[in-house]
mmCIF file of C-alpha atoms in Angstrom:
data_model
loop_
_atom_site.group_PDB
_atom_site.id
_atom_site.type_symbol
_atom_site.label_atom_id
_atom_site.label_comp_id
_atom_site.label_asym_id
_atom_site.label_seq_id
_atom_site.Cartn_x
_atom_site.Cartn_y
_atom_site.Cartn_z
ATOM 1 C CA MET A 1 0.000 0.000 0.000
ATOM 2 C CA ARG A 2 2.855 2.366 0.703
ATOM 3 C CA ALA A 3 4.278 1.638 -2.745
ATOM 4 C CA GLN A 4 0.944 2.383 -4.442
ATOM 5 C CA ALA A 5 0.514 5.545 -2.376
ATOM 6 C CA THR A 6 3.967 6.674 -3.464
ATOM 7 C CA GLU A 7 3.036 5.967 -7.089
ATOM 8 C CA PHE A 8 -0.138 8.025 -6.640
ATOM 9 C CA LEU A 9 1.810 10.998 -5.284
ATOM 10 C CA ARG A 10 4.375 10.699 -8.076
ATOM 11 C CA ALA A 11 1.608 10.702 -10.691
ATOM 12 C CA LEU A 12 -0.061 13.658 -8.988
ATOM 13 C CA ARG A 13 3.165 15.627 -9.185
ATOM 14 C CA ARG A 14 3.531 14.754 -12.878
ATOM 15 C CA HIS A 15 -0.033 15.882 -13.472
ATOM 16 C CA ARG A 16 0.581 19.223 -11.791
ATOM 17 C CA GLU A 17 3.822 19.759 -13.693
ATOM 18 C CA SER A 18 2.196 18.945 -17.046
ATOM 19 C CA GLY A 19 0.271 22.234 -16.973
ATOM 20 C CA ALA A 20 -3.036 20.756 -18.233
ATOM 21 C CA GLY A 21 -4.696 21.247 -14.876
ATOM 22 C CA ALA A 22 -3.083 24.562 -14.068
ATOM 23 C CA GLY A 23 -6.437 26.287 -13.871
ATOM 24 C CA THR A 24 -7.551 24.074 -11.018
ATOM 25 C CA GLN A 25 -4.456 24.189 -8.883
ATOM 26 C CA SER A 26 -2.777 26.651 -6.590
ATOM 27 C CA GLY A 27 0.331 26.826 -4.534
ATOM 28 C CA PRO A 28 3.983 26.335 -5.369
ATOM 29 C CA GLY A 29 3.373 23.097 -7.256
ATOM 30 C CA ALA A 30 0.933 24.616 -9.732
ATOM 31 C CA SER A 31 2.001 25.425 -13.272
ATOM 32 C CA GLY A 32 2.201 28.916 -14.635
ATOM 33 C CA PRO A 33 -0.433 30.234 -17.033
ATOM 34 C CA GLY A 34 1.952 30.274 -19.968
ATOM 35 C CA ARG A 35 3.444 26.860 -19.371
ATOM 36 C CA THR A 36 2.488 24.059 -21.715
ATOM 37 C CA ALA A 37 3.455 20.406 -21.972
ATOM 38 C CA PRO A 38 2.698 17.549 -24.342
ATOM 39 C CA PRO A 39 -0.772 16.105 -23.706
ATOM 40 C CA ALA A 40 0.729 12.606 -23.479
ATOM 41 C CA ASP A 41 2.382 13.529 -20.182
ATOM 42 C CA ASP A 42 -0.947 14.394 -18.627
ATOM 43 C CA VAL A 43 -2.564 11.294 -20.132
ATOM 44 C CA ASP A 44 0.038 9.048 -18.528
ATOM 45 C CA ALA A 45 -0.140 10.927 -15.233
ATOM 46 C CA VAL A 46 -3.909 10.600 -14.824
ATOM 47 C CA ARG A 47 -3.760 6.989 -15.969
ATOM 48 C CA ALA A 48 -1.241 6.331 -13.205
ATOM 49 C CA LEU A 49 -3.467 8.195 -10.727
ATOM 50 C CA ARG A 50 -6.412 5.994 -11.606
ATOM 51 C CA ARG A 51 -4.345 2.806 -11.533
ATOM 52 C CA ALA A 52 -2.891 3.564 -8.106
ATOM 53 C CA ALA A 53 -6.303 4.520 -6.713
ATOM 54 C CA ARG A 54 -7.790 1.234 -7.977
ATOM 55 C CA ARG A 55 -5.055 -0.842 -6.404
ATOM 56 C CA ILE A 56 -5.244 0.922 -3.057
ATOM 57 C CA SER A 57 -9.026 0.522 -3.039
ATOM 58 C CA GLY A 58 -8.755 -3.172 -3.957
ATOM 59 C CA THR A 59 -6.207 -3.757 -1.205
ATOM 60 C CA LEU A 60 -8.497 -2.055 1.303
ATOM 61 C CA HIS A 61 -11.372 -4.284 0.202
ATOM 62 C CA THR A 62 -9.444 -7.538 0.548
ATOM 63 C CA PHE A 63 -7.345 -6.832 3.634
ATOM 64 C CA GLN A 64 -9.742 -4.590 5.539
ATOM 65 C CA PRO A 65 -9.764 -6.828 8.680
ATOM 66 C CA LEU A 66 -6.072 -5.978 9.167
ATOM 67 C CA LEU A 67 -6.601 -2.218 8.879
ATOM 68 C CA ASP A 68 -8.228 0.419 11.013
ATOM 69 C CA ALA A 69 -11.957 -0.006 10.345
ATOM 70 C CA ALA A 70 -12.960 3.654 10.422
ATOM 71 C CA TRP A 71 -10.111 4.717 8.163
ATOM 72 C CA ALA A 72 -10.749 1.942 5.623
ATOM 73 C CA GLU A 73 -14.493 2.588 5.471
ATOM 74 C CA GLU A 74 -13.821 6.269 4.872
ATOM 75 C CA MET A 75 -11.174 5.749 2.189
ATOM 76 C CA ARG A 76 -12.811 3.084 0.019
ATOM 77 C CA PRO A 77 -15.756 5.134 -1.345
ATOM 78 C CA GLU A 78 -13.484 8.138 -1.922
ATOM 79 C CA LEU A 79 -11.041 6.083 -3.973
ATOM 80 C CA ALA A 80 -13.879 4.501 -5.927
ATOM 81 C CA TRP A 81 -15.277 7.958 -6.678
ATOM 82 C CA LEU A 82 -11.901 9.203 -7.864
ATOM 83 C CA SER A 83 -11.039 6.289 -10.126
ATOM 84 C CA GLY A 84 -14.547 6.200 -11.590
ATOM 85 C CA THR A 85 -14.568 9.926 -12.310
ATOM 86 C CA LEU A 86 -11.186 9.837 -14.027
ATOM 87 C CA ALA A 87 -12.180 6.831 -16.146
ATOM 88 C CA MET A 88 -15.346 8.238 -17.727
ATOM 89 C CA GLU A 89 -13.760 10.413 -20.409
ATOM 90 C CA HIS A 90 -11.588 7.596 -21.710
ATOM 91 C CA ALA A 91 -14.556 5.219 -21.600
ATOM 92 C CA TYR A 92 -16.657 7.455 -23.868
ATOM 93 C CA ALA A 93 -13.748 8.045 -26.265
ATOM 94 C CA SER A 94 -12.920 4.348 -26.658
ATOM 95 C CA ARG A 95 -16.631 3.463 -26.955
ATOM 96 C CA LEU A 96 -17.079 5.906 -29.826
ATOM 97 C CA GLU A 97 -13.984 4.597 -31.580
ATOM 98 C CA ARG A 98 -15.184 1.006 -31.193
ATOM 99 C CA LEU A 99 -18.637 1.771 -32.596
ATOM 100 C CA LEU A 100 -17.327 3.776 -35.558
ATOM 101 C CA GLN A 101 -14.927 1.011 -36.528
ATOM 102 C CA ALA A 102 -17.732 -1.541 -36.284
ATOM 103 C CA LEU A 103 -19.940 0.616 -38.507
ATOM 104 C CA HIS A 104 -17.218 0.809 -41.158
ATOM 105 C CA ARG A 105 -16.744 -2.942 -41.009
ATOM 106 C CA LEU A 106 -20.457 -3.733 -41.179
ATOM 107 C CA SER A 107 -21.123 -1.293 -44.023
ATOM 108 C CA GLY A 108 -18.569 -3.048 -46.229
ATOM 109 C CA SER A 109 -16.235 -0.081 -46.507
ATOM 110 C CA SER A 110 -12.501 -0.694 -46.534
ATOM 111 C CA ALA A 111 -11.811 2.712 -44.980
ATOM 112 C CA PHE A 112 -11.368 2.587 -41.249
ATOM 113 C CA PRO A 113 -11.451 5.655 -39.040
ATOM 114 C CA ALA A 114 -8.165 7.268 -38.184
ATOM 115 C CA PRO A 115 -6.769 6.223 -34.807
ATOM 116 C CA ARG A 116 -8.362 8.417 -32.139
ATOM 117 C CA PRO A 117 -6.351 9.218 -29.029
ATOM 118 C CA ALA A 118 -7.989 7.246 -26.200
ATOM 119 C CA ASP A 119 -7.414 9.879 -23.523
ATOM 120 C CA ARG A 120 -7.306 8.275 -20.101
ATOM 121 C CA THR A 121 -7.014 11.673 -18.535
ATOM 122 C CA ALA A 122 -9.490 14.128 -17.254
ATOM 123 C CA GLY A 123 -7.034 16.942 -17.963
ATOM 124 C CA ALA A 124 -6.912 16.633 -21.760
ATOM 125 C CA THR A 125 -6.989 19.949 -23.552
ATOM 126 C CA ALA A 126 -9.968 21.279 -25.446
ATOM 127 C CA THR A 127 -7.879 21.135 -28.625
ATOM 128 C CA THR A 128 -7.603 17.366 -28.311
ATOM 129 C CA THR A 129 -11.379 17.059 -27.923
ATOM 130 C CA THR A 130 -11.997 19.275 -30.975
ATOM 131 C CA THR A 131 -9.510 17.314 -33.078
ATOM 132 C CA ALA A 132 -11.089 13.994 -32.070
ATOM 133 C CA THR A 133 -14.554 15.316 -32.952
ATOM 134 C CA THR A 134 -13.369 16.500 -36.386
ATOM 135 C CA ALA A 135 -11.690 13.160 -37.082
ATOM 136 C CA ALA A 136 -14.818 11.243 -36.065
ATOM 137 C CA THR A 137 -16.983 13.389 -38.373
ATOM 138 C CA ALA A 138 -14.613 12.898 -41.287
ATOM 139 C CA THR A 139 -14.438 9.137 -40.838
ATOM 140 C CA THR A 140 -18.220 8.938 -40.519
ATOM 141 C CA ALA A 141 -18.662 10.755 -43.833
ATOM 142 C CA ALA A 142 -16.152 8.382 -45.419
ATOM 143 C CA ALA A 143 -18.455 5.458 -44.626
ATOM 144 C CA ALA A 144 -20.744 6.484 -47.478
ATOM 145 C CA THR A 145 -17.957 6.263 -50.095
ATOM 146 C CA PRO A 146 -16.174 2.930 -50.673
ATOM 147 C CA VAL A 147 -12.431 3.451 -51.007
ATOM 148 C CA GLY A 148 -10.052 1.408 -53.148
ATOM 149 C CA GLY A 149 -10.531 -2.072 -54.589
ATOM 150 C CA PRO A 150 -11.889 -3.143 -57.974
ATOM 151 C CA ALA A 151 -15.238 -1.949 -59.213
ATOM 152 C CA PRO A 152 -18.146 -4.242 -58.361
ATOM 153 C CA ALA A 153 -19.361 -6.630 -60.997
ATOM 154 C CA ARG A 154 -22.786 -5.008 -60.951
ATOM 155 C CA PRO A 155 -23.957 -1.635 -59.682
ATOM 156 C CA ALA A 156 -24.995 -1.399 -56.064
ATOM 157 C CA SER A 157 -28.696 -1.703 -55.452
ATOM 158 C CA PRO A 158 -30.694 1.249 -54.082
ATOM 159 C CA ASP A 159 -31.261 -0.719 -50.875
ATOM 160 C CA ARG A 160 -27.527 -1.127 -50.424
ATOM 161 C CA GLY A 161 -26.990 2.595 -50.926
ATOM 162 C CA SER A 162 -29.663 3.504 -48.421
ATOM 163 C CA LEU A 163 -28.141 1.157 -45.868
ATOM 164 C CA THR A 164 -24.740 2.786 -46.382
ATOM 165 C CA VAL A 165 -26.265 6.216 -45.854
ATOM 166 C CA GLY A 166 -28.028 4.882 -42.778
ATOM 167 C CA ALA A 167 -24.678 3.704 -41.393
ATOM 168 C CA ALA A 168 -23.181 7.162 -42.009
ATOM 169 C CA LYS A 169 -26.087 8.864 -40.249
ATOM 170 C CA ALA A 170 -25.870 6.374 -37.393
ATOM 171 C CA GLY A 171 -22.174 7.198 -37.008
ATOM 172 C CA ALA A 172 -22.923 10.921 -36.978
ATOM 173 C CA LEU A 173 -25.590 10.391 -34.304
ATOM 174 C CA LEU A 174 -23.253 8.335 -32.140
ATOM 175 C CA ASP A 175 -20.527 10.917 -32.644
ATOM 176 C CA ARG A 176 -22.753 13.719 -31.381
ATOM 177 C CA GLN A 177 -24.070 11.818 -28.379
ATOM 178 C CA LEU A 178 -20.812 10.273 -27.190
ATOM 179 C CA THR A 179 -18.733 13.382 -27.837
ATOM 180 C CA LEU A 180 -21.177 15.392 -25.750
ATOM 181 C CA ALA A 181 -20.960 12.788 -22.978
ATOM 182 C CA ARG A 182 -17.175 12.824 -23.213
ATOM 183 C CA THR A 183 -17.078 16.616 -22.950
ATOM 184 C CA ARG A 184 -19.268 16.524 -19.861
ATOM 185 C CA ALA A 185 -17.067 13.817 -18.329
ATOM 186 C CA HIS A 186 -14.035 15.978 -19.095
ATOM 187 C CA SER A 187 -15.559 18.928 -17.240
ATOM 188 C CA THR A 188 -16.606 16.726 -14.332
ATOM 189 C CA ALA A 189 -13.091 15.320 -14.007
ATOM 190 C CA LEU A 190 -11.534 18.785 -14.080
ATOM 191 C CA GLN A 191 -13.878 19.918 -11.324
ATOM 192 C CA ALA A 192 -13.082 16.802 -9.315
ATOM 193 C CA LEU A 193 -9.319 17.316 -9.571
ATOM 194 C CA GLY A 194 -9.706 20.871 -8.307
ATOM 195 C CA SER A 195 -12.164 20.113 -5.527
ATOM 196 C CA SER A 196 -11.523 20.018 -1.809
ATOM 197 C CA ARG A 197 -12.727 16.416 -1.814
ATOM 198 C CA PHE A 198 -9.857 15.362 -4.089
ATOM 199 C CA HIS A 199 -7.302 17.286 -2.037
ATOM 200 C CA ALA A 200 -8.559 15.560 1.124
ATOM 201 C CA VAL A 201 -8.051 12.177 -0.542
ATOM 202 C CA ALA A 202 -4.580 13.201 -1.703
ATOM 203 C CA ASP A 203 -3.660 14.275 1.832
ATOM 204 C CA LYS A 204 -4.731 10.919 3.253
ATOM 205 C CA ILE A 205 -2.773 9.043 0.600
ATOM 206 C CA ALA A 206 0.261 11.201 1.435
ATOM 207 C CA LEU A 207 0.006 9.980 5.028
ATOM 208 C CA LEU A 208 -0.485 6.418 3.776
ATOM 209 C CA ALA A 209 2.835 6.607 1.914
ATOM 210 C CA SER A 210 4.647 6.816 5.248
ATOM 211 C CA GLU A 211 2.377 4.923 7.640
ATOM 212 C CA VAL A 212 -0.266 2.240 7.073
ATOM 213 C CA PRO A 213 -3.006 2.466 9.745
ATOM 214 C CA LEU A 214 -3.041 -1.136 10.916
ATOM 215 C CA ARG A 215 -5.568 -2.390 13.445
ATOM 216 C CA ALA A 216 -4.023 -2.731 16.881
ATOM 217 C CA PRO A 217 -4.366 -6.143 18.593
ATOM 218 C CA GLY A 218 -7.032 -5.976 21.262
ATOM 219 C CA ARG A 219 -8.219 -2.552 20.069
ATOM 220 C CA PRO A 220 -10.272 -3.227 16.926
ATOM 221 C CA ASP A 221 -11.533 0.337 16.591
ATOM 222 C CA ARG A 222 -8.249 2.185 16.847
ATOM 223 C CA ALA A 223 -5.216 2.329 14.611
ATOM 224 C CA ALA A 224 -1.667 1.660 15.643
ATOM 225 C CA ALA A 225 1.526 2.678 13.941
ATOM 226 C CA PRO A 226 3.206 -0.368 12.410
ATOM 227 C CA THR A 227 6.602 -1.236 13.783
ATOM 228 C CA PRO A 228 9.310 -3.100 11.892
ATOM 229 C CA GLU A 229 8.844 -6.029 14.254
ATOM 230 C CA ALA A 230 5.052 -6.205 13.892
ATOM 231 C CA THR A 231 4.650 -5.657 10.171
ATOM 232 C CA PRO A 232 6.223 -8.944 8.944
ATOM 233 C CA SER A 233 4.030 -10.933 11.350
ATOM 234 C CA LEU A 234 0.886 -10.048 9.434
ATOM 235 C CA ASP A 235 -0.361 -13.085 7.551
ATOM 236 C CA LEU A 236 -2.038 -11.974 4.342
ATOM 237 C CA ARG A 237 -2.572 -15.435 2.921
ATOM 238 C CA PRO A 238 -5.954 -16.271 4.551
ATOM 239 C CA LEU A 239 -7.546 -13.068 3.261
ATOM 240 C CA ALA A 240 -6.008 -13.548 -0.185
ATOM 241 C CA ALA A 241 -7.328 -17.114 -0.224
ATOM 242 C CA ALA A 242 -10.793 -15.803 0.664
ATOM 243 C CA ALA A 243 -10.640 -13.426 -2.308
ATOM 244 C CA GLU A 244 -9.706 -16.311 -4.579
ATOM 245 C CA GLU A 245 -12.547 -18.402 -3.169
ATOM 246 C CA ARG A 246 -15.071 -15.633 -3.882
ATOM 247 C CA LEU A 247 -13.800 -15.478 -7.447
ATOM 248 C CA THR A 248 -14.039 -19.245 -7.888
ATOM 249 C CA ASP A 249 -17.602 -19.310 -6.562
ATOM 250 C CA ALA A 250 -18.645 -16.494 -8.898
ATOM 251 C CA VAL A 251 -17.086 -18.226 -11.920
ATOM 252 C CA THR A 252 -18.803 -21.480 -10.975
ATOM 253 C CA ALA A 253 -22.166 -19.703 -11.089
ATOM 254 C CA LEU A 254 -21.555 -18.486 -14.663
ATOM 255 C CA PRO A 255 -23.128 -20.398 -17.581
ATOM 256 C CA LEU A 256 -19.767 -21.454 -18.990
ATOM 257 C CA VAL A 257 -21.284 -24.358 -20.913
ATOM 258 C CA ALA A 258 -23.651 -22.008 -22.748
ATOM 259 C CA ALA A 259 -20.825 -19.551 -23.323
ATOM 260 C CA GLY A 260 -18.901 -22.283 -25.109
ATOM 261 C CA SER A 261 -21.692 -22.836 -27.627
ATOM 262 C CA PRO A 262 -21.175 -21.238 -31.072
ATOM 263 C CA TYR A 263 -24.856 -20.229 -31.227
ATOM 264 C CA ASN A 264 -26.094 -19.230 -27.815
ATOM 265 C CA ALA A 265 -29.810 -18.609 -28.298
ATOM 266 C CA GLN A 266 -30.234 -17.929 -24.575
ATOM 267 C CA ALA A 267 -28.168 -14.763 -24.948
ATOM 268 C CA LEU A 268 -30.779 -13.324 -27.340
ATOM 269 C CA VAL A 269 -33.721 -13.697 -24.972
ATOM 270 C CA HIS A 270 -33.623 -10.039 -23.932
ATOM 271 C CA GLY A 271 -32.410 -8.747 -27.297
ATOM 272 C CA LEU A 272 -35.656 -6.915 -28.124
ATOM 273 C CA SER A 273 -36.501 -5.791 -24.613
ATOM 274 C CA PRO A 274 -37.663 -2.149 -24.442
ATOM 275 C CA ASP A 275 -36.089 -1.796 -21.015
ATOM 276 C CA PRO A 276 -33.251 0.774 -21.265
ATOM 277 C CA ALA A 277 -31.487 -0.811 -18.291
ATOM 278 C CA PRO A 278 -28.241 -2.742 -18.890
ATOM 279 C CA HIS A 279 -28.522 -6.265 -20.215
ATOM 280 C CA PRO A 280 -29.548 -8.494 -17.274
ATOM 281 C CA GLN A 281 -27.202 -11.320 -18.279
ATOM 282 C CA ASP A 282 -24.118 -9.090 -18.133
ATOM 283 C CA ALA A 283 -24.191 -8.343 -14.390
ATOM 284 C CA PRO A 284 -22.683 -11.686 -13.213
ATOM 285 C CA TRP A 285 -19.870 -11.369 -15.742
ATOM 286 C CA HIS A 286 -19.110 -7.820 -14.630
ATOM 287 C CA GLN A 287 -19.010 -9.049 -11.035
ATOM 288 C CA VAL A 288 -16.528 -11.769 -11.987
ATOM 289 C CA ARG A 289 -14.379 -9.132 -13.663
ATOM 290 C CA LEU A 290 -14.250 -7.105 -10.442
ATOM 291 C CA LEU A 291 -13.495 -10.182 -8.332
ATOM 292 C CA LEU A 292 -10.757 -11.225 -10.742
ATOM 293 C CA ARG A 293 -9.179 -7.804 -10.400
ATOM 294 C CA LEU A 294 -9.313 -8.048 -6.590
ATOM 295 C CA HIS A 295 -7.699 -11.475 -6.786
ATOM 296 C CA ARG A 296 -4.877 -10.116 -8.934
ATOM 297 C CA TYR A 297 -4.332 -7.217 -6.530
ATOM 298 C CA ALA A 298 -4.224 -9.675 -3.624
ATOM 299 C CA LEU A 299 -1.542 -11.666 -5.410
ATOM 300 C CA GLU A 300 0.425 -8.464 -5.934
ATOM 301 C CA ALA A 301 0.152 -7.697 -2.215
ATOM 302 C CA LEU A 302 1.379 -11.186 -1.364
ATOM 303 C CA ALA A 303 4.291 -10.774 -3.747
ATOM 304 C CA GLY A 304 5.189 -7.452 -2.143
ATOM 305 C CA ALA A 305 4.914 -8.920 1.365
ATOM 306 C CA GLY A 306 7.096 -11.901 0.446
ATOM 307 C CA ALA A 307 9.730 -9.841 -1.331
ATOM 308 C CA GLY A 308 11.322 -8.832 1.941
ATOM 309 C CA ASN A 309 11.340 -12.340 3.469
ATOM 310 C CA ASP A 310 13.695 -15.222 2.924
ATOM 311 C CA GLY A 311 10.900 -17.825 2.932
ATOM 312 C CA ASN A 312 9.233 -19.464 -0.012
ATOM 313 C CA THR A 313 6.156 -17.247 0.023
ATOM 314 C CA GLY A 314 7.666 -14.585 -2.179
ATOM 315 C CA ASN A 315 9.025 -17.092 -4.689
ATOM 316 C CA ALA A 316 5.672 -18.874 -4.940
ATOM 317 C CA VAL A 317 3.629 -15.724 -5.457
ATOM 318 C CA ASN A 318 5.996 -13.455 -7.364
ATOM 319 C CA THR A 319 4.982 -14.935 -10.707
ATOM 320 C CA VAL A 320 2.691 -14.045 -13.570
ATOM 321 C CA ASP A 321 -0.376 -16.229 -14.015
ATOM 322 C CA VAL A 322 -0.985 -16.267 -17.748
ATOM 323 C CA ARG A 323 -4.471 -17.639 -17.250
ATOM 324 C CA LEU A 324 -5.496 -14.709 -15.059
ATOM 325 C CA LEU A 325 -4.117 -12.206 -17.552
ATOM 326 C CA ALA A 326 -5.958 -13.800 -20.480
ATOM 327 C CA ALA A 327 -9.179 -14.070 -18.465
ATOM 328 C CA GLY A 328 -8.928 -10.423 -17.453
ATOM 329 C CA GLU A 329 -8.435 -9.324 -21.051
ATOM 330 C CA ALA A 330 -11.459 -11.357 -22.155
ATOM 331 C CA LEU A 331 -13.630 -9.809 -19.443
ATOM 332 C CA ASP A 332 -12.411 -6.334 -20.387
ATOM 333 C CA ARG A 333 -13.525 -6.983 -23.977
ATOM 334 C CA HIS A 334 -16.824 -8.260 -22.594
ATOM 335 C CA ARG A 335 -17.334 -5.030 -20.654
ATOM 336 C CA ASP A 336 -16.416 -2.840 -23.622
ATOM 337 C CA ALA A 337 -18.705 -4.712 -26.024
ATOM 338 C CA SER A 338 -21.666 -4.730 -23.647
ATOM 339 C CA GLU A 339 -21.362 -0.997 -22.987
ATOM 340 C CA ALA A 340 -21.010 -0.302 -26.719
ATOM 341 C CA ALA A 341 -24.137 -2.336 -27.410
ATOM 342 C CA ALA A 342 -26.012 -0.354 -24.763
ATOM 343 C CA ALA A 343 -24.839 2.899 -26.386
ATOM 344 C CA ALA A 344 -26.084 1.728 -29.800
ATOM 345 C CA ALA A 345 -29.440 0.766 -28.314
ATOM 346 C CA GLN A 346 -29.708 4.128 -26.568
ATOM 347 C CA ALA A 347 -28.988 5.948 -29.833
ATOM 348 C CA ALA A 348 -31.653 3.876 -31.600
ATOM 349 C CA ARG A 349 -34.235 5.236 -29.132
ATOM 350 C CA THR A 350 -33.630 8.783 -30.391
ATOM 351 C CA PRO A 351 -36.981 10.206 -31.565
ATOM 352 C CA ARG A 352 -37.638 10.908 -35.244
ATOM 353 C CA ILE A 353 -34.623 9.176 -36.749
ATOM 354 C CA ALA A 354 -34.776 7.708 -40.248
ATOM 355 C CA PRO A 355 -35.631 4.002 -40.603
ATOM 356 C CA ALA A 356 -32.286 3.306 -42.303
ATOM 357 C CA THR A 357 -30.470 4.906 -39.347
ATOM 358 C CA ALA A 358 -32.450 2.862 -36.834
ATOM 359 C CA TYR A 359 -31.758 -0.308 -38.830
ATOM 360 C CA ALA A 360 -28.015 0.416 -38.908
ATOM 361 C CA LEU A 361 -28.008 0.968 -35.154
ATOM 362 C CA GLY A 362 -29.897 -2.303 -34.662
ATOM 363 C CA VAL A 363 -27.317 -4.186 -36.728
ATOM 364 C CA LEU A 364 -24.576 -2.479 -34.742
ATOM 365 C CA HIS A 365 -26.227 -3.507 -31.468
ATOM 366 C CA ALA A 366 -26.449 -7.131 -32.625
ATOM 367 C CA ASP A 367 -22.799 -7.058 -33.720
ATOM 368 C CA GLN A 368 -21.659 -5.876 -30.306
ATOM 369 C CA ARG A 369 -23.764 -8.526 -28.589
ATOM 370 C CA HIS A 370 -21.974 -11.099 -30.742
ATOM 371 C CA GLU A 371 -18.715 -9.597 -29.485
ATOM 372 C CA VAL A 372 -20.022 -10.119 -25.958
ATOM 373 C CA GLU A 373 -20.602 -13.803 -26.677
ATOM 374 C CA ALA A 374 -17.162 -14.121 -28.250
ATOM 375 C CA ALA A 375 -15.575 -12.622 -25.134
ATOM 376 C CA ARG A 376 -17.502 -15.052 -22.928
ATOM 377 C CA TYR A 377 -16.288 -17.963 -25.046
ATOM 378 C CA ALA A 378 -12.708 -16.707 -24.822
ATOM 379 C CA PHE A 379 -13.009 -16.421 -21.039
ATOM 380 C CA GLN A 380 -14.335 -19.932 -20.529
ATOM 381 C CA HIS A 381 -11.717 -21.296 -22.948
ATOM 382 C CA CYS A 382 -8.779 -19.802 -21.031
ATOM 383 C CA TRP A 383 -10.284 -20.352 -17.565
ATOM 384 C CA ARG A 384 -10.685 -24.101 -18.030
ATOM 385 C CA LYS A 385 -7.024 -24.479 -18.924
ATOM 386 C CA GLU A 386 -4.416 -25.319 -16.340
ATOM 387 C CA PRO A 387 -2.665 -22.214 -15.002
ATOM 388 C CA ILE A 388 0.750 -21.542 -16.492
ATOM 389 C CA ARG A 389 3.106 -19.521 -14.348
ATOM 390 C CA LEU A 390 6.080 -17.725 -15.804
ATOM 391 C CA PRO A 391 8.971 -16.367 -13.740
#
């Protein structure tokens, strides 16, 4: 936890020095009004902020019985708020890029949209947002004009042309909606980074970098400063094993047999539901993704605890589980595809859109749901394999 707190403070200093958030900062560490820096520096800094906040929050969740109860209960929601706020802008940007690329692929055009910078920062400049919006509009217009390749053997039918126009209009609609949401998330993140709430969290993490508030033996409601003699005696393995057991139970409850089927008709049961809520079948998979992340963070904590000992604990844990990495990547794709499908369905509910536009959005929604099923199949395929550990 001290290492992650130090990484958080280092990323915060990089973010302040980048100059992107100069308008929200004060004091000697703030940047001057005329100072500029490459946007990539701020992107990496806020990404590191979010990563460190996630890991500290996950460690608090797993090893809370070893920590001061009042402090842990106060820190966890604040860290969740911070990491979630900083992640929204990147989520909207990557969702728009995913949907535009899918529209180009489904419309039969060989022209793909130009790579859009997936900003993971809340401090990206307005110029970056304007450039991304212009690029998205240009690539959407390119969907109506096939590029390159030999001429077709016969002229395209009027229906095919109307469907291509519908895909272009669907892309323009998604561009407007998701760019607006991204801009609002950008403003929200800037306000959060300049708020007193964020500075209070940063102050507590600064204290965490030097002292972890462990629970004192015999005094469960008060914290005690860890001593060099007491810190190594903490046994993290039972709590890490409990996190792994929760993950195993959640995976066991998943329909892995159905996920391994090439044509999973059960996944289409709610495909035409008018309910705008998220797909009901996705919630257990999202929960497994969170539990898998907590399990990985617990393994990292065990590796850090065993690094300073001469026993076998560090050597047994300080490895990379290829199966966990592949499963995490599959569940990340599952999350991205499910959220993209929900965005396409939400756009299709826009009043007074053309039938061709609604049809293109429906095809896009079905395509992303197929991506969801493919991610589920990939997860069950890698999870059933024996774990392979690399040094």
